Short mmCIF file of C-alpha atoms and ligand atoms in Angstrom, two decimals:
data_model
loop_
_atom_site.label_atom_id
_atom_site.label_comp_id
_atom_site.label_asym_id
_atom_site.label_seq_id
_atom_site.Cartn_x
_atom_site.Cartn_y
_atom_site.Cartn_z
CA UNK V 986 101.49 94.06 91.74
CA UNK V 987 97.82 93.45 92.34
CA UNK V 988 95.69 94.44 89.37
CA UNK V 989 92.08 95.30 90.22
CA UNK V 990 89.88 95.76 87.15
CA UNK V 991 86.43 97.25 87.62
CA UNK V 992 83.74 98.11 85.06
CA UNK V 993 84.08 101.85 85.50
CA UNK V 994 86.11 104.46 87.33
CA UNK V 995 83.48 104.93 90.00
CA UNK V 996 83.65 101.28 91.08
CA UNK V 997 87.46 101.27 90.91
CA UNK V 998 87.66 104.47 92.96
CA UNK V 999 85.31 103.13 95.63
CA UNK V 1000 87.44 99.98 95.90
CA UNK V 1001 90.59 102.12 96.22
CA UNK V 1002 88.92 104.38 98.80
CA UNK V 1003 88.15 101.34 100.96
CA UNK V 1004 91.87 100.55 101.13
CA UNK V 1005 92.66 104.13 102.17
CA UNK V 1006 89.81 104.12 104.71
CA UNK V 1007 90.92 100.84 106.23
CA UNK V 1008 94.43 102.23 106.77
CA UNK V 1009 93.15 105.49 108.29
CA UNK V 1010 90.76 103.56 110.57
CA UNK V 1011 93.47 101.19 111.76
CA UNK V 1012 96.18 103.85 111.97
CA UNK V 1013 94.57 107.26 112.63
CA UNK V 1014 97.92 109.04 112.34
CA UNK V 1015 98.71 107.47 108.96
CA UNK V 1016 100.92 109.31 106.49
CA UNK V 1017 99.28 109.56 103.06
CA UNK V 1018 100.97 110.50 99.80
CA UNK V 1019 98.51 112.32 97.54
CA UNK V 1020 98.22 112.86 93.80
CA UNK V 1021 96.53 115.43 91.60
CA UNK V 1022 95.09 115.27 88.08
CA UNK V 1023 91.60 114.23 87.06
CA UNK V 1024 92.13 110.57 87.99
CA UNK V 1025 91.97 110.69 91.81
CA UNK V 1026 88.87 112.96 91.89
CA UNK V 1027 86.30 110.15 92.35
CA UNK V 1028 88.55 108.60 95.04
CA UNK V 1029 88.66 111.92 96.90
CA UNK V 1030 84.90 112.30 96.49
CA UNK V 1031 84.41 108.89 98.10
CA UNK V 1032 86.75 109.74 101.00
CA UNK V 1033 84.77 112.97 101.54
CA UNK V 1034 81.55 110.94 101.55
CA UNK V 1035 83.02 108.50 104.09
CA UNK V 1036 84.11 111.41 106.26
CA UNK V 1037 80.63 112.96 106.18
CA UNK V 1038 78.52 109.83 106.39
CA UNK V 1039 80.54 107.36 108.45
CA UNK V 1040 82.86 109.72 110.30
CA UNK V 1041 86.15 108.73 108.66
CA UNK V 1042 88.53 110.82 110.74
CA UNK V 1043 91.47 112.63 109.13
CA UNK V 1044 92.34 114.82 112.12
CA UNK V 1045 95.61 113.00 112.88
CA UNK V 1046 96.55 112.15 109.28
CA UNK V 1047 99.65 113.69 107.68
CA UNK V 1048 99.80 114.21 103.92
CA UNK V 1049 102.54 114.76 101.36
CA UNK V 1050 101.65 115.67 97.80
CA UNK V 1051 103.66 114.23 94.96
CA UNK V 1052 104.41 117.40 93.09
CA UNK V 1053 103.79 121.06 92.27
CA UNK V 1054 104.38 123.33 89.29
CA UNK V 1055 107.32 125.72 89.58
CA UNK V 1056 106.36 129.36 89.19
CA UNK V 1057 102.69 129.13 90.18
CA UNK V 1058 101.58 130.95 93.33
CA UNK V 1059 99.74 128.74 95.81
CA UNK V 1060 96.64 130.81 95.06
CA UNK V 1061 96.84 130.18 91.29
CA UNK V 1062 93.75 128.21 90.36
CA UNK V 1063 95.83 125.53 88.62
CA UNK V 1064 98.41 125.12 91.35
CA UNK V 1065 98.29 121.68 92.94
CA UNK V 1066 97.91 123.52 96.25
CA UNK V 1067 94.60 124.99 95.03
CA UNK V 1068 93.60 121.64 93.55
CA UNK V 1069 94.03 119.83 96.86
CA UNK V 1070 92.14 122.42 98.89
CA UNK V 1071 89.33 122.56 96.41
CA UNK V 1072 88.90 118.83 95.90
CA UNK V 1073 89.76 117.32 99.28
CA UNK V 1074 91.22 119.33 102.15
CA UNK V 1075 88.40 121.87 102.49
CA UNK V 1076 85.90 119.03 102.81
CA UNK V 1077 87.51 116.80 105.44
CA UNK V 1078 88.74 117.44 108.97
CA UNK V 1079 92.44 117.47 108.15
CA UNK V 1080 94.81 119.53 110.29
CA UNK V 1081 96.37 122.17 107.95
CA UNK V 1082 99.66 121.87 109.89
CA UNK V 1083 99.94 118.26 108.72
CA UNK V 1084 99.58 119.06 105.00
CA UNK V 1085 102.74 119.16 102.86
CA UNK V 1086 102.93 120.25 99.22
CA UNK V 1087 106.19 121.30 97.52
CA UNK V 1088 106.56 125.08 97.28
CA UNK V 1089 106.55 125.99 93.60
CA UNK V 1090 107.63 129.55 94.40
CA UNK V 1091 110.71 128.67 96.45
CA UNK V 1092 113.82 130.72 95.75
CA UNK V 1093 116.05 127.81 96.80
CA UNK V 1094 114.88 124.69 95.00
CA UNK V 1095 117.56 122.26 96.25
CA UNK V 1096 117.02 123.29 99.89
CA UNK V 1097 113.24 123.08 99.48
CA UNK V 1098 113.52 119.57 98.01
CA UNK V 1099 115.91 118.38 100.73
CA UNK V 1100 113.58 119.75 103.40
CA UNK V 1101 110.64 117.93 101.79
CA UNK V 1102 112.49 114.63 101.90
CA UNK V 1103 113.46 115.27 105.52
CA UNK V 1104 109.87 116.09 106.46
CA UNK V 1105 108.77 112.72 105.05
CA UNK V 1106 111.41 110.96 107.15
CA UNK V 1107 110.45 112.99 110.25
CA UNK V 1108 106.81 111.97 109.76
CA UNK V 1109 107.85 108.32 109.84
CA UNK V 1110 107.70 107.70 106.09
CA UNK V 1111 104.67 107.42 103.80
CA UNK V 1112 102.30 104.58 104.63
CA UNK V 1113 100.26 104.75 101.44
CA UNK V 1114 101.01 106.69 98.27
CA UNK V 1115 98.22 107.41 95.78
CA UNK V 1116 99.38 107.63 92.17
CA UNK V 1117 98.02 108.41 88.74
CA UNK V 1118 99.92 107.73 85.53
CA UNK V 1119 100.76 110.04 82.65
CA UNK V 1120 100.09 108.85 79.10
CA UNK V 1121 103.88 108.60 78.76
CA UNK V 1122 104.10 106.38 81.85
CA UNK V 1123 105.18 109.06 84.31
CA UNK V 1124 104.40 108.94 88.02
CA UNK V 1125 104.39 112.19 89.95
CA UNK V 1126 106.19 114.25 87.36
CA UNK V 1127 108.95 111.69 86.88
CA UNK V 1128 109.13 111.70 83.12
CA UNK V 1129 110.67 108.90 80.99
CA UNK V 1130 114.38 108.36 81.73
CA UNK V 1131 114.01 109.66 85.30
CA UNK V 1132 116.37 107.83 87.62
CA UNK V 1133 114.80 105.05 89.64
CA UNK V 1134 116.95 106.28 92.54
CA UNK V 1135 115.73 109.89 92.27
CA UNK V 1136 114.47 111.89 95.23
CA UNK V 1137 112.46 115.12 95.37
CA UNK V 1138 113.91 117.55 92.83
CA UNK V 1139 113.12 119.88 89.96
CA UNK V 1140 112.14 118.33 86.63
CA UNK V 1141 111.24 119.59 83.17
CA UNK V 1142 107.92 118.38 81.76
CA UNK V 1143 107.94 116.55 78.43
CA UNK V 1144 106.14 118.13 75.48
CA UNK V 1145 103.60 115.29 75.76
CA UNK V 1146 102.81 116.19 79.37
CA UNK V 1147 102.61 119.90 78.55
CA UNK V 1148 100.11 119.05 75.78
CA UNK V 1149 98.14 116.68 78.07
CA UNK V 1150 97.89 119.27 80.85
CA UNK V 1151 97.07 122.23 78.58
CA UNK V 1152 93.39 121.33 79.11
CA UNK V 1153 93.70 122.81 82.59
CA UNK V 1154 95.19 126.05 81.18
CA UNK V 1155 92.49 127.08 78.69
CA UNK V 1156 93.98 124.64 76.17
CA UNK V 1157 96.96 126.97 75.83
CA UNK V 1158 100.27 125.06 76.03
CA UNK V 1159 102.21 128.29 76.49
CA UNK V 1160 100.49 128.77 79.86
CA UNK V 1161 101.59 125.38 81.21
CA UNK V 1162 104.66 125.70 83.44
CA UNK V 1163 107.69 123.91 82.01
CA UNK V 1164 109.12 122.93 85.38
CA UNK V 1165 107.89 121.23 88.49
CA UNK V 1166 109.12 119.95 91.83
CA UNK V 1167 108.30 116.27 92.21
CA UNK V 1168 108.98 113.47 94.63
CA UNK V 1169 111.50 111.17 93.01
CA UNK V 1170 110.92 107.59 91.98
CA UNK V 1171 113.08 106.54 94.93
CA UNK V 1172 110.78 108.57 97.21
CA UNK V 1173 107.70 106.85 95.81
CA UNK V 1174 109.30 103.41 96.10
CA UNK V 1175 110.08 104.10 99.78
CA UNK V 1176 106.35 104.37 100.56
CA UNK V 1177 105.16 101.27 102.41
CA UNK V 1178 102.33 100.82 99.92
CA UNK V 1179 101.32 102.34 96.60
CA UNK V 1180 97.91 102.63 94.98
CA UNK V 1181 97.81 103.45 91.29
CA UNK V 1182 94.59 104.53 89.57
CA UNK V 1183 94.06 104.84 85.81
CA UNK V 1184 90.91 105.21 83.77
CA UNK V 1185 90.00 105.37 80.11
CA UNK V 1186 91.46 104.10 76.87
CA UNK V 1187 94.03 106.89 76.82
CA UNK V 1188 95.86 105.15 79.66
CA UNK V 1189 95.65 101.60 78.26
CA UNK V 1190 99.03 101.61 76.56
CA UNK V 1191 100.81 103.08 79.58
CA UNK V 1192 99.13 100.58 81.91
CA UNK V 1193 100.10 97.60 79.73
CA UNK V 1194 103.70 98.84 79.59
CA UNK V 1195 103.77 99.38 83.35
CA UNK V 1196 102.25 96.04 84.33
CA UNK V 1197 103.46 93.65 81.65
CA UNK V 1198 106.37 95.38 79.96
CA UNK V 1199 109.99 95.32 81.03
CA UNK V 1200 111.03 97.49 83.96
CA UNK V 1201 112.62 100.42 82.22
CA UNK V 1202 113.35 104.09 82.87
CA UNK V 1203 111.44 104.83 79.67
CA UNK V 1204 108.29 103.77 81.56
CA UNK V 1205 108.82 105.23 85.04
CA UNK V 1206 105.71 103.54 86.50
CA UNK V 1207 107.12 100.10 85.58
CA UNK V 1208 109.35 100.32 88.67
CA UNK V 1209 106.25 99.46 90.69
CA UNK V 1210 106.82 95.85 89.56
CA UNK V 1211 109.59 95.94 92.16
CA UNK V 1212 107.41 97.29 94.96
CA UNK V 1213 106.28 94.85 97.65
CA UNK V 1214 102.82 96.34 98.01
CA UNK V 1215 101.47 98.02 94.88
CA UNK V 1216 97.82 97.88 93.84
CA UNK V 1217 96.58 99.05 90.46
CA UNK V 1218 92.90 100.07 90.26
CA UNK V 1219 91.75 100.43 86.65
CA UNK V 1220 88.56 100.40 84.61
CA UNK V 1221 87.85 98.08 81.68
CA UNK V 1222 89.03 100.70 79.17
CA UNK V 1223 92.42 101.18 80.84
CA UNK V 1224 92.77 97.38 81.04
CA UNK V 1225 92.12 96.91 77.32
CA UNK V 1226 95.73 96.18 76.34
CA UNK V 1227 96.60 93.85 79.22
CA UNK V 1228 97.38 90.35 77.95
CA UNK V 1229 96.56 88.74 81.29
CA UNK V 1230 93.42 90.73 82.14
CA UNK V 1231 91.33 87.58 82.62
CA UNK V 1232 93.87 86.23 85.08
CA UNK V 1233 93.83 89.46 87.14
CA UNK V 1234 90.02 89.37 87.24
CA UNK V 1235 90.10 85.73 88.32
CA UNK V 1236 92.60 86.43 91.11
CA UNK V 1237 90.57 89.37 92.44
CA UNK V 1238 87.29 87.42 92.31
CA UNK V 1239 88.88 84.66 94.37
CA UNK V 1240 90.42 86.90 97.01
CA UNK V 1241 89.73 85.61 100.52
CA UNK V 1242 87.37 87.77 102.62
CA UNK V 1243 90.04 88.57 105.20
CA UNK V 1244 92.20 90.04 102.49
CA UNK V 1245 89.56 92.42 101.16
CA UNK V 1246 90.57 96.09 101.40
CA UNK V 1247 93.99 95.07 102.75
C1 GLP Q 1726 100.03 115.02 86.06
C2 GLP Q 1726 100.41 114.67 87.49
C3 GLP Q 1726 100.41 113.18 87.73
C4 GLP Q 1726 99.14 112.58 87.16
C5 GLP Q 1726 99.10 112.79 85.68
C6 GLP Q 1726 97.85 112.20 85.04
O1 GLP Q 1726 101.08 115.17 85.20
N1 GLP Q 1726 101.68 115.21 87.88
O2 GLP Q 1726 100.52 112.93 89.11
O3 GLP Q 1726 99.09 111.22 87.45
O4 GLP Q 1726 99.12 114.17 85.42
O5 GLP Q 1726 96.81 113.13 85.05
P1 GLP Q 1726 95.31 112.76 84.85
O6 GLP Q 1726 94.91 112.03 86.09
O7 GLP Q 1726 94.57 114.06 84.75
O8 GLP Q 1726 95.22 111.93 83.65
#
């Protein structure tokens, strides 16, 4: 894992966006895995800026979102479908035919999940997966004790995640769906590279457990220790509980020029 600590989320997001932009520039038909939540918003804003100001071209890019709530119509303002259109897709030149988000209204969940996995394979696999982390260490909606071998499937949210996400549902936990369809941990690990973002003191404990704790199903994100190409972009607050923070800063400061953004 490469740990990149920046002073604030803006700087960390710009650094992460450069990695995404480099891939899309070098491989215009790249396959991106996308995340929702508040964390990737400044990253998406920077990609939109690059599209507008320097012509970053998404026309041949394919995307797969990590997850979707079960039982929310695409048009629901809190569906991840709505989130993605509002915060990214409507502002870049992506081809709508190349966008994939699990269907939270499917009447056949197992078939929908199998088709999602197959679509990823048919697209050639995910080149770069963007991830956030839940305060309980989840990635996608793979809650603690999720199998490291799991693939896209239905999951039940933990009470902690329901409480965390109630802020998007008028603070009313009863409005938060209990179920979701999420890529599995095995799906995420099959991506050729992963970028994790986390900001703020509320993520510090989860980040320390992910980076420096034992690899354990109780901290789903810790599996990234086994990934060949995982970068973790965090701000000072999210880095606060890392024992080796000074070492990670030292490594990043000494990175050779040719390796920047790679
Ligand atoms: C949700 C999403 C995750 C996201 C997490 C953190 O549960 N399924 O993909 O990483 O929340 O959200 P936030 O970025 O708002 O803290």
